[in-house]
mmCIF file of C-alpha atoms in Angstrom:
data_model
loop_
_atom_site.group_PDB
_atom_site.id
_atom_site.type_symbol
_atom_site.label_atom_id
_atom_site.label_comp_id
_atom_site.label_asym_id
_atom_site.label_seq_id
_atom_site.Cartn_x
_atom_site.Cartn_y
_atom_site.Cartn_z
ATOM 1 C CA MET A 1093 -27.343 -18.051 -18.769
ATOM 2 C CA ALA A 1094 -24.856 -17.104 -16.225
ATOM 3 C CA ARG A 1095 -25.434 -18.538 -12.694
ATOM 4 C CA GLY A 1096 -25.041 -17.321 -9.257
ATOM 5 C CA ILE A 1097 -22.594 -18.682 -6.712
ATOM 6 C CA THR A 1098 -22.709 -22.288 -5.710
ATOM 7 C CA ASN A 1099 -21.551 -23.044 -2.159
ATOM 8 C CA SER A 1100 -21.147 -26.751 -2.405
ATOM 9 C CA PRO A 1101 -18.308 -27.889 -0.178
ATOM 10 C CA GLY A 1102 -15.071 -28.533 -2.038
ATOM 11 C CA LYS A 1103 -16.503 -27.380 -5.390
ATOM 12 C CA LEU A 1104 -14.033 -25.390 -7.630
ATOM 13 C CA ARG A 1105 -15.042 -21.799 -8.069
ATOM 14 C CA ARG A 1106 -15.136 -20.918 -11.845
ATOM 15 C CA LEU A 1107 -13.428 -17.556 -12.117
ATOM 16 C CA ALA A 1108 -13.481 -15.686 -15.387
ATOM 17 C CA ILE A 1109 -11.038 -12.910 -15.993
ATOM 18 C CA VAL A 1110 -11.772 -10.203 -18.459
ATOM 19 C CA ALA A 1111 -8.499 -8.520 -19.704
ATOM 20 C CA GLY A 1112 -7.671 -6.168 -22.478
ATOM 21 C CA HIS A 1113 -4.710 -8.075 -23.989
ATOM 22 C CA PRO A 1114 -1.927 -10.427 -22.803
ATOM 23 C CA VAL A 1115 0.560 -8.504 -20.545
ATOM 24 C CA GLN A 1116 4.041 -9.632 -19.774
ATOM 25 C CA TYR A 1117 3.629 -8.693 -16.068
ATOM 26 C CA ILE A 1118 0.268 -10.527 -15.689
ATOM 27 C CA SER A 1119 0.570 -13.708 -17.782
ATOM 28 C CA PRO A 1120 3.055 -15.468 -15.415
ATOM 29 C CA TRP A 1121 0.718 -14.711 -12.550
ATOM 30 C CA LEU A 1122 -2.204 -16.338 -14.474
ATOM 31 C CA ASN A 1123 -0.045 -19.385 -15.018
ATOM 32 C CA GLU A 1124 0.542 -19.657 -11.300
ATOM 33 C CA LEU A 1125 -3.054 -18.891 -10.443
ATOM 34 C CA ALA A 1126 -4.385 -21.673 -12.679
ATOM 35 C CA ASP A 1127 -2.625 -24.210 -10.458
ATOM 36 C CA LYS A 1128 -4.194 -22.887 -7.211
ATOM 37 C CA ALA A 1129 -6.697 -25.209 -5.470
ATOM 38 C CA GLY A 1130 -10.176 -23.968 -5.460
ATOM 39 C CA ILE A 1131 -10.085 -22.003 -8.678
ATOM 40 C CA GLU A 1132 -11.011 -23.121 -12.188
ATOM 41 C CA LEU A 1133 -9.742 -20.177 -14.408
ATOM 42 C CA LYS A 1134 -10.451 -18.881 -17.806
ATOM 43 C CA VAL A 1135 -9.227 -15.597 -19.265
ATOM 44 C CA PHE A 1136 -11.188 -13.776 -21.844
ATOM 45 C CA TYR A 1137 -8.937 -11.440 -23.874
ATOM 46 C CA LEU A 1138 -10.434 -8.373 -25.848
ATOM 47 C CA TRP A 1139 -7.290 -7.654 -28.024
ATOM 48 C CA ASP A 1140 -4.324 -9.681 -29.299
ATOM 49 C CA LEU A 1141 -1.573 -7.043 -28.747
ATOM 50 C CA GLY A 1142 1.595 -8.695 -27.628
ATOM 51 C CA VAL A 1143 0.912 -12.029 -29.342
ATOM 52 C CA SER A 1144 0.168 -10.653 -32.923
ATOM 53 C CA SER A 1145 1.624 -8.022 -35.163
ATOM 54 C CA ALA A 1146 -0.671 -5.342 -33.658
ATOM 55 C CA LYS A 1147 1.172 -2.031 -33.272
ATOM 56 C CA ASP A 1148 1.699 -0.497 -29.922
ATOM 57 C CA PRO A 1149 1.051 3.283 -30.157
ATOM 58 C CA GLY A 1150 3.621 4.248 -27.529
ATOM 59 C CA PHE A 1151 6.508 2.335 -29.019
ATOM 60 C CA GLY A 1152 5.319 3.216 -32.453
ATOM 61 C CA ARG A 1153 6.028 -0.384 -33.821
ATOM 62 C CA PRO A 1154 4.465 -3.839 -33.860
ATOM 63 C CA LEU A 1155 4.901 -5.429 -30.332
ATOM 64 C CA GLN A 1156 5.361 -9.135 -29.694
ATOM 65 C CA TRP A 1157 6.927 -10.296 -26.459
ATOM 66 C CA ASP A 1158 9.431 -13.046 -26.536
ATOM 67 C CA ILE A 1159 8.295 -14.825 -23.331
ATOM 68 C CA PRO A 1160 5.177 -17.192 -23.179
ATOM 69 C CA LEU A 1161 2.062 -15.137 -22.539
ATOM 70 C CA LEU A 1162 -0.547 -17.718 -23.142
ATOM 71 C CA GLU A 1163 0.877 -20.889 -21.461
ATOM 72 C CA GLY A 1164 -0.485 -22.750 -18.361
ATOM 73 C CA TYR A 1165 -4.085 -21.407 -18.281
ATOM 74 C CA ALA A 1166 -7.222 -21.509 -20.321
ATOM 75 C CA TYR A 1167 -7.986 -18.492 -22.406
ATOM 76 C CA GLN A 1168 -10.119 -17.242 -25.291
ATOM 77 C CA PHE A 1169 -9.876 -14.235 -27.668
ATOM 78 C CA ILE A 1170 -13.071 -12.340 -28.194
ATOM 79 C CA PRO A 1171 -12.966 -10.429 -31.476
ATOM 80 C CA ASN A 1172 -12.632 -6.656 -31.008
ATOM 81 C CA ARG A 1173 -14.800 -4.833 -33.535
ATOM 82 C CA ALA A 1174 -13.518 -1.342 -32.572
ATOM 83 C CA SER A 1175 -12.450 0.691 -35.562
ATOM 84 C CA LYS A 1176 -9.373 1.719 -33.618
ATOM 85 C CA PRO A 1177 -8.556 -1.000 -31.049
ATOM 86 C CA GLY A 1178 -6.619 -0.162 -28.057
ATOM 87 C CA ASN A 1179 -6.698 1.596 -24.510
ATOM 88 C CA SER A 1180 -6.286 5.112 -25.746
ATOM 89 C CA HIS A 1181 -10.045 5.901 -25.946
ATOM 90 C CA PHE A 1182 -13.307 4.641 -24.530
ATOM 91 C CA PHE A 1183 -14.419 2.901 -27.738
ATOM 92 C CA GLY A 1184 -11.128 1.040 -28.109
ATOM 93 C CA TYR A 1185 -12.716 -2.226 -26.855
ATOM 94 C CA PHE A 1186 -15.953 -3.136 -28.505
ATOM 95 C CA ASN A 1187 -16.522 -6.935 -28.185
ATOM 96 C CA PRO A 1188 -20.047 -7.841 -28.880
ATOM 97 C CA GLY A 1189 -19.338 -11.517 -28.398
ATOM 98 C CA LEU A 1190 -18.110 -11.255 -24.844
ATOM 99 C CA ALA A 1191 -21.297 -11.600 -22.821
ATOM 100 C CA SER A 1192 -22.583 -14.697 -24.731
ATOM 101 C CA ASN A 1193 -19.153 -16.404 -24.437
ATOM 102 C CA LEU A 1194 -19.007 -15.556 -20.670
ATOM 103 C CA ALA A 1195 -22.536 -16.785 -20.098
ATOM 104 C CA ALA A 1196 -21.825 -20.085 -21.910
ATOM 105 C CA TRP A 1197 -18.852 -20.749 -19.597
ATOM 106 C CA ARG A 1198 -21.018 -20.148 -16.555
ATOM 107 C CA PRO A 1199 -18.716 -18.329 -14.126
ATOM 108 C CA ASP A 1200 -19.114 -18.190 -10.404
ATOM 109 C CA ALA A 1201 -17.407 -14.860 -10.330
ATOM 110 C CA ILE A 1202 -15.841 -12.377 -12.904
ATOM 111 C CA LEU A 1203 -12.653 -10.451 -12.294
ATOM 112 C CA LEU A 1204 -12.222 -7.358 -14.438
ATOM 113 C CA MET A 1205 -8.846 -5.793 -15.165
ATOM 114 C CA ASN A 1206 -10.379 -2.526 -16.259
ATOM 115 C CA PHE A 1207 -13.634 -0.802 -16.488
ATOM 116 C CA ALA A 1208 -13.221 2.443 -18.455
ATOM 117 C CA PHE A 1209 -14.032 1.067 -21.874
ATOM 118 C CA LEU A 1210 -17.268 0.343 -23.733
ATOM 119 C CA THR A 1211 -17.081 -3.523 -23.492
ATOM 120 C CA TYR A 1212 -16.591 -3.489 -19.748
ATOM 121 C CA VAL A 1213 -19.456 -1.009 -19.081
ATOM 122 C CA LEU A 1214 -21.830 -3.144 -21.192
ATOM 123 C CA LEU A 1215 -20.865 -6.214 -19.374
ATOM 124 C CA LEU A 1216 -21.465 -4.628 -15.968
ATOM 125 C CA LEU A 1217 -24.927 -3.506 -17.128
ATOM 126 C CA ASP A 1218 -25.831 -6.878 -18.748
ATOM 127 C CA PRO A 1219 -28.876 -8.484 -16.843
ATOM 128 C CA ARG A 1220 -27.463 -11.935 -17.470
ATOM 129 C CA PHE A 1221 -24.782 -11.246 -14.894
ATOM 130 C CA TRP A 1222 -26.762 -9.473 -12.233
ATOM 131 C CA LYS A 1223 -26.509 -12.405 -9.871
ATOM 132 C CA VAL A 1224 -22.724 -12.989 -10.538
ATOM 133 C CA PRO A 1225 -20.281 -11.161 -8.266
ATOM 134 C CA PHE A 1226 -17.795 -8.885 -10.020
ATOM 135 C CA ILE A 1227 -14.268 -8.244 -8.637
ATOM 136 C CA PHE A 1228 -12.042 -5.456 -9.862
ATOM 137 C CA ARG A 1229 -8.259 -5.121 -10.087
ATOM 138 C CA GLY A 1230 -6.631 -2.034 -11.373
ATOM 139 C CA ASP A 1231 -3.803 0.316 -10.459
ATOM 140 C CA SER A 1232 -5.257 3.745 -10.942
ATOM 141 C CA HIS A 1233 -4.689 6.590 -8.493
ATOM 142 C CA ASN A 1234 -5.634 10.223 -8.059
ATOM 143 C CA LEU A 1235 -2.129 11.636 -7.909
ATOM 144 C CA SER A 1236 -2.368 13.291 -11.358
ATOM 145 C CA ARG A 1237 -6.008 14.415 -11.258
ATOM 146 C CA THR A 1238 -6.676 18.167 -11.472
ATOM 147 C CA PRO A 1239 -9.908 19.900 -10.044
ATOM 148 C CA GLY A 1240 -12.484 20.759 -12.569
ATOM 149 C CA LEU A 1241 -15.775 19.682 -14.157
ATOM 150 C CA LYS A 1242 -14.247 16.780 -16.118
ATOM 151 C CA ASN A 1243 -12.729 15.324 -12.811
ATOM 152 C CA ARG A 1244 -16.161 15.771 -10.993
ATOM 153 C CA ILE A 1245 -18.017 13.916 -13.778
ATOM 154 C CA SER A 1246 -15.359 11.197 -13.900
ATOM 155 C CA ARG A 1247 -15.527 10.729 -10.124
ATOM 156 C CA LEU A 1248 -19.400 10.443 -10.257
ATOM 157 C CA PHE A 1249 -19.087 7.906 -12.953
ATOM 158 C CA ARG A 1250 -16.596 5.852 -10.916
ATOM 159 C CA ASN A 1251 -18.757 6.180 -7.769
ATOM 160 C CA LEU A 1252 -21.742 4.738 -9.567
ATOM 161 C CA LEU A 1253 -19.798 1.912 -11.424
ATOM 162 C CA PHE A 1254 -17.850 0.733 -8.431
ATOM 163 C CA ARG A 1255 -21.142 -0.151 -6.556
ATOM 164 C CA ARG A 1256 -21.373 -3.038 -9.070
ATOM 165 C CA PHE A 1257 -18.238 -4.638 -7.647
ATOM 166 C CA GLY A 1258 -18.379 -7.042 -4.638
ATOM 167 C CA ALA A 1259 -14.671 -6.569 -3.965
ATOM 168 C CA CYS A 1260 -11.554 -4.777 -5.254
ATOM 169 C CA LEU A 1261 -7.924 -5.752 -5.202
ATOM 170 C CA VAL A 1262 -5.648 -2.990 -3.941
ATOM 171 C CA VAL A 1263 -2.009 -2.716 -5.377
ATOM 172 C CA GLY A 1264 -0.722 0.034 -3.117
ATOM 173 C CA LYS A 1265 -1.435 3.117 -0.968
ATOM 174 C CA ALA A 1266 -2.254 5.459 -3.828
ATOM 175 C CA ASN A 1267 -4.600 2.833 -5.351
ATOM 176 C CA TYR A 1268 -6.275 2.401 -1.904
ATOM 177 C CA HIS A 1269 -7.089 6.087 -1.662
ATOM 178 C CA TYR A 1270 -8.482 6.031 -5.284
ATOM 179 C CA TYR A 1271 -10.970 3.321 -4.307
ATOM 180 C CA ARG A 1272 -11.868 5.159 -1.124
ATOM 181 C CA ASP A 1273 -12.488 8.438 -3.037
ATOM 182 C CA ALA A 1274 -14.811 6.433 -5.396
ATOM 183 C CA GLY A 1275 -16.897 5.452 -2.402
ATOM 184 C CA VAL A 1276 -15.724 1.824 -2.057
ATOM 185 C CA PRO A 1277 -15.970 0.778 1.599
ATOM 186 C CA ALA A 1278 -12.787 -0.460 3.256
ATOM 187 C CA SER A 1279 -14.547 -3.798 3.898
ATOM 188 C CA LYS A 1280 -14.480 -4.492 0.127
ATOM 189 C CA LEU A 1281 -10.660 -3.718 -0.343
ATOM 190 C CA PHE A 1282 -8.082 -6.471 -0.291
ATOM 191 C CA THR A 1283 -4.421 -5.694 -0.622
ATOM 192 C CA GLY A 1284 -1.935 -7.570 -2.889
ATOM 193 C CA LEU A 1285 1.007 -5.284 -3.755
ATOM 194 C CA HIS A 1286 1.902 -4.951 -7.468
ATOM 195 C CA ALA A 1287 4.455 -7.368 -8.608
ATOM 196 C CA VAL A 1288 6.330 -8.843 -11.547
ATOM 197 C CA ASP A 1289 7.748 -12.349 -12.054
ATOM 198 C CA ASN A 1290 10.563 -12.029 -9.471
ATOM 199 C CA ALA A 1291 11.692 -15.590 -10.048
ATOM 200 C CA ARG A 1292 12.434 -14.944 -13.779
ATOM 201 C CA PHE A 1293 14.680 -12.014 -12.975
ATOM 202 C CA ILE A 1294 16.446 -13.694 -10.175
ATOM 203 C CA ASP A 1295 16.971 -16.868 -12.104
ATOM 204 C CA ALA A 1296 18.560 -14.718 -14.933
ATOM 205 C CA GLU A 1297 20.939 -12.907 -12.662
ATOM 206 C CA LYS A 1298 24.153 -14.777 -13.694
ATOM 207 C CA SER A 1299 23.542 -14.746 -17.305
ATOM 208 C CA ALA A 1300 22.422 -11.126 -17.092
ATOM 209 C CA ALA A 1301 25.605 -9.985 -15.618
ATOM 210 C CA LEU A 1302 27.617 -11.478 -18.585
ATOM 211 C CA LYS A 1303 25.225 -9.946 -21.121
ATOM 212 C CA ALA A 1304 25.427 -6.573 -19.242
ATOM 213 C CA GLY A 1305 29.212 -6.662 -19.580
ATOM 214 C CA GLU A 1306 28.688 -7.063 -23.387
ATOM 215 C CA LEU A 1307 26.167 -4.261 -23.562
ATOM 216 C CA ARG A 1308 28.574 -1.969 -21.678
ATOM 217 C CA LYS A 1309 31.493 -2.910 -24.092
ATOM 218 C CA ASN A 1310 29.338 -2.417 -27.166
ATOM 219 C CA LEU A 1311 28.212 1.022 -25.910
ATOM 220 C CA GLY A 1312 31.819 2.073 -25.070
ATOM 221 C CA ILE A 1313 31.118 2.201 -21.315
ATOM 222 C CA ASN A 1314 34.083 1.507 -19.047
ATOM 223 C CA ARG A 1315 33.687 2.202 -15.302
ATOM 224 C CA GLU A 1316 31.210 4.978 -15.458
ATOM 225 C CA ILE A 1317 28.057 4.849 -13.367
ATOM 226 C CA VAL A 1318 25.192 4.049 -15.773
ATOM 227 C CA ILE A 1319 21.868 6.023 -15.462
ATOM 228 C CA ILE A 1320 19.034 4.183 -17.332
ATOM 229 C CA PHE A 1321 15.711 5.316 -18.675
ATOM 230 C CA VAL A 1322 13.682 2.245 -19.837
ATOM 231 C CA GLY A 1323 10.353 2.606 -21.605
ATOM 232 C CA LYS A 1324 8.434 4.547 -24.159
ATOM 233 C CA PHE A 1325 9.899 7.882 -25.318
ATOM 234 C CA VAL A 1326 6.669 9.809 -24.966
ATOM 235 C CA GLU A 1327 5.796 13.207 -23.324
ATOM 236 C CA VAL A 1328 4.139 11.860 -20.181
ATOM 237 C CA LYS A 1329 7.382 10.087 -19.190
ATOM 238 C CA ARG A 1330 9.396 13.248 -19.417
ATOM 239 C CA PRO A 1331 12.615 11.879 -20.755
ATOM 240 C CA LEU A 1332 13.893 15.438 -21.452
ATOM 241 C CA ASP A 1333 13.792 16.163 -17.775
ATOM 242 C CA LEU A 1334 16.543 13.654 -17.236
ATOM 243 C CA LEU A 1335 18.751 15.454 -19.776
ATOM 244 C CA ILE A 1336 18.089 18.918 -18.254
ATOM 245 C CA ALA A 1337 18.854 17.554 -14.799
ATOM 246 C CA CYS A 1338 22.141 15.957 -15.845
ATOM 247 C CA ALA A 1339 23.160 19.024 -17.692
ATOM 248 C CA GLN A 1340 23.063 20.884 -14.303
ATOM 249 C CA LEU A 1341 25.346 18.343 -12.547
ATOM 250 C CA PRO A 1342 28.769 19.528 -11.482
ATOM 251 C CA ALA A 1343 31.289 18.760 -14.309
ATOM 252 C CA HIS A 1344 33.416 16.279 -12.225
ATOM 253 C CA LEU A 1345 30.278 14.165 -11.452
ATOM 254 C CA LEU A 1346 28.947 14.325 -15.051
ATOM 255 C CA ARG A 1347 32.236 12.822 -16.214
ATOM 256 C CA THR A 1348 31.638 9.790 -14.041
ATOM 257 C CA ALA A 1349 28.331 8.890 -15.643
ATOM 258 C CA LYS A 1350 26.684 7.686 -18.732
ATOM 259 C CA ILE A 1351 22.953 8.079 -19.552
ATOM 260 C CA VAL A 1352 21.478 5.228 -21.487
ATOM 261 C CA PHE A 1353 17.884 5.571 -23.012
ATOM 262 C CA VAL A 1354 16.382 2.096 -23.664
ATOM 263 C CA GLY A 1355 13.311 1.898 -25.799
ATOM 264 C CA ASP A 1356 11.627 3.773 -28.557
ATOM 265 C CA GLY A 1357 8.904 6.231 -29.330
ATOM 266 C CA PRO A 1358 8.073 9.541 -30.965
ATOM 267 C CA LEU A 1359 10.458 11.652 -28.851
ATOM 268 C CA LYS A 1360 13.623 9.641 -29.774
ATOM 269 C CA GLU A 1361 15.134 12.312 -32.180
ATOM 270 C CA THR A 1362 13.967 15.147 -29.867
ATOM 271 C CA ILE A 1363 15.980 13.428 -26.992
ATOM 272 C CA ARG A 1364 19.041 13.062 -29.311
ATOM 273 C CA ARG A 1365 18.855 16.766 -30.364
ATOM 274 C CA GLN A 1366 18.402 18.026 -26.850
ATOM 275 C CA ALA A 1367 21.443 16.045 -25.671
ATOM 276 C CA GLU A 1368 23.552 17.693 -28.369
ATOM 277 C CA ARG A 1369 22.208 21.207 -27.599
ATOM 278 C CA LEU A 1370 23.019 20.707 -23.944
ATOM 279 C CA GLY A 1371 26.514 19.435 -24.731
ATOM 280 C CA LEU A 1372 25.905 16.000 -23.147
ATOM 281 C CA ASP A 1373 28.281 13.604 -24.932
ATOM 282 C CA GLY A 1374 27.552 10.748 -22.506
ATOM 283 C CA VAL A 1375 23.985 10.063 -23.794
ATOM 284 C CA LEU A 1376 23.602 6.667 -25.348
ATOM 285 C CA PHE A 1377 20.732 4.668 -26.868
ATOM 286 C CA LEU A 1378 19.687 1.067 -26.923
ATOM 287 C CA PRO A 1379 16.724 0.106 -29.134
ATOM 288 C CA PHE A 1380 13.615 -1.488 -27.781
ATOM 289 C CA GLN A 1381 14.703 -4.590 -25.731
ATOM 290 C CA ASN A 1382 12.304 -7.581 -25.488
ATOM 291 C CA GLN A 1383 11.727 -9.368 -22.065
ATOM 292 C CA SER A 1384 14.630 -11.862 -22.453
ATOM 293 C CA MET A 1385 17.078 -9.014 -22.556
ATOM 294 C CA LEU A 1386 15.675 -6.829 -19.852
ATOM 295 C CA PRO A 1387 17.602 -8.555 -16.985
ATOM 296 C CA ALA A 1388 20.816 -7.622 -18.715
ATOM 297 C CA VAL A 1389 19.658 -4.043 -19.203
ATOM 298 C CA TYR A 1390 18.969 -3.649 -15.558
ATOM 299 C CA SER A 1391 22.135 -5.445 -14.554
ATOM 300 C CA MET A 1392 24.037 -2.892 -16.714
ATOM 301 C CA GLY A 1393 22.361 0.025 -14.955
ATOM 302 C CA ASP A 1394 23.383 1.487 -11.646
ATOM 303 C CA VAL A 1395 20.253 3.634 -11.174
ATOM 304 C CA LEU A 1396 16.964 3.776 -12.949
ATOM 305 C CA VAL A 1397 15.162 7.168 -13.499
ATOM 306 C CA LEU A 1398 11.430 7.366 -14.160
ATOM 307 C CA PRO A 1399 10.524 11.147 -14.327
ATOM 308 C CA SER A 1400 6.899 10.592 -15.398
ATOM 309 C CA LEU A 1401 4.184 13.144 -14.904
ATOM 310 C CA SER A 1402 1.898 10.248 -14.361
ATOM 311 C CA GLU A 1403 2.439 6.488 -13.896
ATOM 312 C CA THR A 1404 -0.119 4.178 -12.408
ATOM 313 C CA TRP A 1405 2.604 2.015 -10.832
ATOM 314 C CA GLY A 1406 5.808 1.760 -12.672
ATOM 315 C CA LEU A 1407 6.457 -1.991 -12.818
ATOM 316 C CA VAL A 1408 9.717 -1.270 -14.625
ATOM 317 C CA VAL A 1409 10.947 -0.304 -11.055
ATOM 318 C CA ASN A 1410 10.003 -3.745 -9.754
ATOM 319 C CA GLU A 1411 12.032 -5.373 -12.574
ATOM 320 C CA ALA A 1412 15.106 -3.125 -12.018
ATOM 321 C CA MET A 1413 15.161 -3.695 -8.295
ATOM 322 C CA ASN A 1414 15.177 -7.436 -8.782
ATOM 323 C CA LEU A 1415 18.575 -6.854 -10.410
ATOM 324 C CA GLY A 1416 19.907 -4.535 -7.631
ATOM 325 C CA CYS A 1417 19.186 -1.338 -9.554
ATOM 326 C CA PRO A 1418 17.638 1.291 -7.320
ATOM 327 C CA ALA A 1419 15.183 3.933 -8.765
ATOM 328 C CA ILE A 1420 14.590 7.627 -8.860
ATOM 329 C CA VAL A 1421 10.901 8.410 -9.503
ATOM 330 C CA THR A 1422 8.355 11.273 -9.255
ATOM 331 C CA GLU A 1423 5.698 11.651 -6.668
ATOM 332 C CA ARG A 1424 3.169 10.753 -9.271
ATOM 333 C CA VAL A 1425 4.504 7.274 -9.905
ATOM 334 C CA GLY A 1426 2.279 4.879 -7.953
ATOM 335 C CA CYS A 1427 5.107 2.774 -6.509
ATOM 336 C CA ALA A 1428 6.759 5.782 -4.990
ATOM 337 C CA TYR A 1429 4.742 5.169 -1.811
ATOM 338 C CA GLU A 1430 5.753 1.577 -1.105
ATOM 339 C CA LEU A 1431 8.515 0.354 -3.424
ATOM 340 C CA VAL A 1432 10.700 3.482 -3.526
ATOM 341 C CA VAL A 1433 11.815 4.192 0.023
ATOM 342 C CA PRO A 1434 13.731 7.616 -0.089
ATOM 343 C CA GLY A 1435 17.462 7.241 0.780
ATOM 344 C CA HIS A 1436 17.004 3.429 1.217
ATOM 345 C CA THR A 1437 15.831 1.874 -2.073
ATOM 346 C CA GLY A 1438 15.919 5.038 -4.221
ATOM 347 C CA TRP A 1439 14.725 8.689 -4.337
ATOM 348 C CA VAL A 1440 11.396 10.507 -4.893
ATOM 349 C CA PHE A 1441 11.106 14.087 -6.349
ATOM 350 C CA PRO A 1442 8.326 16.340 -7.594
ATOM 351 C CA PRO A 1443 7.268 15.849 -11.202
ATOM 352 C CA GLY A 1444 8.388 18.315 -13.773
ATOM 353 C CA ASN A 1445 11.133 19.589 -11.609
ATOM 354 C CA PRO A 1446 14.548 18.952 -13.223
ATOM 355 C CA GLY A 1447 16.273 20.892 -10.430
ATOM 356 C CA ALA A 1448 14.915 18.406 -7.810
ATOM 357 C CA LEU A 1449 15.793 15.439 -10.087
ATOM 358 C CA ARG A 1450 19.380 16.873 -10.415
ATOM 359 C CA GLN A 1451 19.674 16.772 -6.686
ATOM 360 C CA CYS A 1452 18.703 13.090 -6.630
ATOM 361 C CA VAL A 1453 21.068 12.180 -9.334
ATOM 362 C CA GLU A 1454 23.796 14.132 -7.722
ATOM 363 C CA GLU A 1455 23.325 12.238 -4.508
ATOM 364 C CA ALA A 1456 23.387 8.948 -6.321
ATOM 365 C CA LEU A 1457 26.514 9.720 -8.203
ATOM 366 C CA SER A 1458 28.432 11.320 -5.286
ATOM 367 C CA ASP A 1459 28.895 8.036 -3.375
ATOM 368 C CA PRO A 1460 29.035 4.863 -5.606
ATOM 369 C CA GLU A 1461 29.485 2.662 -2.602
ATOM 370 C CA ARG A 1462 26.379 3.933 -0.999
ATOM 371 C CA LEU A 1463 24.611 3.635 -4.412
ATOM 372 C CA HIS A 1464 25.516 0.070 -4.582
ATOM 373 C CA GLN A 1465 24.157 -0.541 -0.948
ATOM 374 C CA ILE A 1466 20.879 1.196 -1.895
ATOM 375 C CA GLY A 1467 20.637 -1.263 -4.836
ATOM 376 C CA GLU A 1468 21.179 -4.159 -2.466
ATOM 377 C CA ASN A 1469 18.435 -2.765 -0.246
ATOM 378 C CA ALA A 1470 16.094 -2.485 -3.264
ATOM 379 C CA ARG A 1471 16.784 -6.125 -4.234
ATOM 380 C CA ARG A 1472 15.709 -7.395 -0.835
ATOM 381 C CA HIS A 1473 12.719 -4.943 -0.568
ATOM 382 C CA VAL A 1474 11.169 -5.911 -3.855
ATOM 383 C CA LEU A 1475 10.819 -9.537 -2.832
ATOM 384 C CA GLN A 1476 7.944 -8.354 -0.585
ATOM 385 C CA PHE A 1477 5.989 -7.636 -3.798
ATOM 386 C CA SER A 1478 5.037 -11.063 -5.098
ATOM 387 C CA TYR A 1479 2.519 -12.947 -7.086
ATOM 388 C CA ASP A 1480 1.805 -14.949 -3.965
ATOM 389 C CA GLY A 1481 0.530 -11.701 -2.326
ATOM 390 C CA ILE A 1482 -1.694 -10.968 -5.319
ATOM 391 C CA THR A 1483 -3.158 -14.503 -5.249
ATOM 392 C CA ALA A 1484 -3.888 -14.322 -1.536
ATOM 393 C CA SER A 1485 -5.719 -10.971 -1.975
ATOM 394 C CA LEU A 1486 -7.804 -12.504 -4.838
ATOM 395 C CA GLN A 1487 -8.686 -15.483 -2.611
ATOM 396 C CA GLN A 1488 -9.833 -13.213 0.174
ATOM 397 C CA ALA A 1489 -11.757 -11.069 -2.281
ATOM 398 C CA LEU A 1490 -13.532 -14.199 -3.871
ATOM 399 C CA GLN A 1491 -14.542 -15.392 -0.474
ATOM 400 C CA HIS A 1492 -15.928 -11.980 0.507
ATOM 401 C CA ALA A 1493 -17.753 -11.389 -2.839
ATOM 402 C CA CYS A 1494 -19.108 -14.899 -3.130
ATOM 403 C CA HIS A 1495 -20.647 -14.835 0.342
ATOM 404 C CA ALA A 1496 -21.875 -11.228 0.349
#
């Protein structure tokens, strides 16, 4: 049976983390967290995407990251019995063995990295864990929600479910308002801004510059300003808006730029055909790039564009800014409210508005010297978004939840 909290002086708190699958943004933090005094950590994974040949539906291909995802911390994979595993539907995580394995490990507290799937809901309802405090960390927001019956039902469900958590970790302003809208009192919220492994990108800077030069040469890029789109070529990320915006640029500015789409997905051929229809001959493609090559991709870019209709945060922006590449994002990208400071570390525009995006791109292209300075501002600014900050918020949340 799982146990309640033990308050013995100096005793390690046994923290179980339940996560969907190993994630390149989270695993390095788990490695660091496992070394922190006062926490004995074990991660329970519900799917092996990223470390097996499982297919990522967004990229449309098997996905295996080329950086260590399972080093430095204890973990266990719980078999996923879902007929269609993944995070695209409520039944994508069905792990009947989770509760018994968690109970056998006897955690003092459990951190969930999601809640909107069958496995998580069953765990929260399991009487074996009624005396164990739950903590939640997610990055959802309400920026893309539309009024209606579905939203009201979803909100009611969240309000009921969040009562089960003793504390929640906040990744940013939009995420904070999401929790408050779900009825979570401010006293249960602890902020640790969303972050990536800054050290890995900073350490790779010199080699990334050399590789970036090779990428530019291979793509036939000379001194042009490089606009990059990095990610899945899917509808919600609106890659076609970038083409429409660039087609509206003054001819003299368009000649100074190249647009590089980096990634893969179902819209790849649509992007190619649209570029041809719009007469954009400066559109180039790089295939999906694994983690070890991403520093070079961002070093090659002069400005990143993320025109998404919805993006919980946009950690690609954190990555790019570590290499001095500022960002243009929509108002529905979660990081728009802390990481992207308009005119200082990037630009923000309304989603689905290629005209507004064109104005941002035009401003970026019109003054290369200022664009470089904005990139340097971004490089300094992103250092405030660190794993240390996330760990500090978790420690505060543990203290609160375990003594509530």
